[in-house]
GROMACS .gro file of C-alpha atoms in nm:
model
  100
    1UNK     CA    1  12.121   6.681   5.151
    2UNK     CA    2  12.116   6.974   4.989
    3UNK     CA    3  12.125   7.291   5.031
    4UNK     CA    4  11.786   7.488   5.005
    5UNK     CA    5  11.871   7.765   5.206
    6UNK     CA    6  12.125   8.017   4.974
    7UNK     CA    7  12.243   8.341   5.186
    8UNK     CA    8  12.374   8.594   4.966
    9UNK     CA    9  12.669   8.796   5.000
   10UNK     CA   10  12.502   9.087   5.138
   11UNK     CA   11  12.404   8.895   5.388
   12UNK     CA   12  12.726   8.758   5.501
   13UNK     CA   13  12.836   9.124   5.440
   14UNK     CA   14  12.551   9.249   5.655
   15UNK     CA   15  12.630   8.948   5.968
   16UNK     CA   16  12.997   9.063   5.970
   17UNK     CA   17  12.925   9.402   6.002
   18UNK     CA   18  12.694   9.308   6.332
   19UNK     CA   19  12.915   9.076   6.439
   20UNK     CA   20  13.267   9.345   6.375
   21UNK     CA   21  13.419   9.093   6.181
   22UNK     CA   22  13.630   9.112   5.879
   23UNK     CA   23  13.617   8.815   5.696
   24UNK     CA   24  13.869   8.707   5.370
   25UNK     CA   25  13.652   8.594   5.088
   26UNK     CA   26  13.763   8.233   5.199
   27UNK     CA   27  13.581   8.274   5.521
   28UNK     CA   28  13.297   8.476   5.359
   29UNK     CA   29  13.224   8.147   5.095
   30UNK     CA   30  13.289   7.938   5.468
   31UNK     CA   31  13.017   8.120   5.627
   32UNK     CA   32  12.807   8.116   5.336
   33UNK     CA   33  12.830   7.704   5.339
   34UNK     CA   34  12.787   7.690   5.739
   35UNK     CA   35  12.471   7.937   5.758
   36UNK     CA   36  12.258   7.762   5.482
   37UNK     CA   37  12.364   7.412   5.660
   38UNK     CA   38  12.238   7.571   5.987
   39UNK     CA   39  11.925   7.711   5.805
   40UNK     CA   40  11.900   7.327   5.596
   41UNK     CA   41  11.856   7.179   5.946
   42UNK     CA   42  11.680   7.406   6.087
   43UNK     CA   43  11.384   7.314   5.809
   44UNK     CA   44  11.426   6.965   5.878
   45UNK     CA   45  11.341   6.974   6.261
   46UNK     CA   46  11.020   7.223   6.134
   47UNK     CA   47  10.914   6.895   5.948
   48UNK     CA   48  10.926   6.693   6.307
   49UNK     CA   49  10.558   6.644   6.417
   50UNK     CA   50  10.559   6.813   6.786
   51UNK     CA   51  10.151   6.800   6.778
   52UNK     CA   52  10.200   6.633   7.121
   53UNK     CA   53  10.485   6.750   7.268
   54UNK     CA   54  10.409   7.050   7.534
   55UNK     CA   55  10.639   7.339   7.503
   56UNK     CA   56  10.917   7.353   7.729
   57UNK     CA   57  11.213   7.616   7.877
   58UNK     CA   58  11.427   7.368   8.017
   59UNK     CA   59  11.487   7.020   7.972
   60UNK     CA   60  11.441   6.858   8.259
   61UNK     CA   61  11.097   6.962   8.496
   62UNK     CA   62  11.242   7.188   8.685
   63UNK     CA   63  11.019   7.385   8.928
   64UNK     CA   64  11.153   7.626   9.192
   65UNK     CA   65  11.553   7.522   9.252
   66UNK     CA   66  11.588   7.805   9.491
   67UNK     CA   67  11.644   7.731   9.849
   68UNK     CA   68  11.491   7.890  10.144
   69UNK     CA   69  11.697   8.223  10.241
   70UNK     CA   70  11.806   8.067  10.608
   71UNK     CA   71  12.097   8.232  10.791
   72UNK     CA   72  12.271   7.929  10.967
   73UNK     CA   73  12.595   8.068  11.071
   74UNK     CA   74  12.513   8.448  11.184
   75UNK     CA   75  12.673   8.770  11.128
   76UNK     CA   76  12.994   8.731  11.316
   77UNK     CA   77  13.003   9.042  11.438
   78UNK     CA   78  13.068   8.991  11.790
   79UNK     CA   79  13.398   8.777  11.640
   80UNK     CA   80  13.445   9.088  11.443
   81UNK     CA   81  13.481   9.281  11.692
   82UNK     CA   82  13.651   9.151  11.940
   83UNK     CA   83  13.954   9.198  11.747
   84UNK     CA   84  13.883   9.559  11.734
   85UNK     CA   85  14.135   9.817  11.918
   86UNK     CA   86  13.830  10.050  11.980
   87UNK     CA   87  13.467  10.009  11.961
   88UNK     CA   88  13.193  10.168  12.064
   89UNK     CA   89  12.825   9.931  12.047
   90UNK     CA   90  12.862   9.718  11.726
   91UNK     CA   91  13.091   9.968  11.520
   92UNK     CA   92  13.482  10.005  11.507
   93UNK     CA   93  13.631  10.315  11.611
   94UNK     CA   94  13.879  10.486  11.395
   95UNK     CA   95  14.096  10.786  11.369
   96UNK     CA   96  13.968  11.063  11.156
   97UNK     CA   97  14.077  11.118  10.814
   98UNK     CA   98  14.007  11.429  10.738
   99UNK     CA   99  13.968  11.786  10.908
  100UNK     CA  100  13.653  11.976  10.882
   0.00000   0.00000   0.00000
C-alpha cells in the first residue's frame, strides 16, 4: 500500500503544539509515517459500500440500560442514630463550635 496521504511538517509542527509535545526529528519523521498510515486507512474503509448498513452509536442494540431508581435497603437512619450520644428527632446533637 502506499501512502497517498503526505502530512507536512507544519503539520506535525502544528499537532505537537496542540498536543504540548516536543518531538526529536526522529519522532517528527515517526509521526509523519503513522498519521498518513492512519489517513491511508481511513480512505480505504470510505471505499466500503455501507449503502445498507443503518448508522449506529454503539455496537451492540442497546436501548435504555438504566435500571429503575428503587430504594431497597432504606436510609438507615434510625441505625444511625441509635448510636448517637444526643439526638433530638432525626438529627445528632453536638456541642457548639463557635461563639456568636
Amino acid at each position: 500500500m502506499t501512502m497517498a496521504n503526505n502530512i507536512s511538517d507544519e503539520t506535525i509542527d502544528y499537532v505537537g503544539i496542540l498536543a504540548k509535545l516536543a518531538l526529536s526529528d526522529e519522532e517528527k519523521e515517526q509521526a509523519k509515517q503513522d498519521m498518513g498510515k492512519m489517513l491511508d486507512y481511513i480512505d480505504q474503509l470510505n471505499e466500503l459500500d455501507t449503502s445498507g448498513v443503518e448508522p449506529m452509536s454503539h455496537v451492540f442494540s442497546v436501548h435504555n440500560v438504566f435500571r429503575e431508581d428503587v430504594v431497597t435497603n432504606g436510609d438507615g437512619r434510625e441505625e444511625t442514630l441509635a448510636n448517637a450520644p444526643e439526638r433530638s428527632g432525626d438529627t445528632f446533637v453536638v456541642p457548639r463550635t463557635f461563639e456568636e
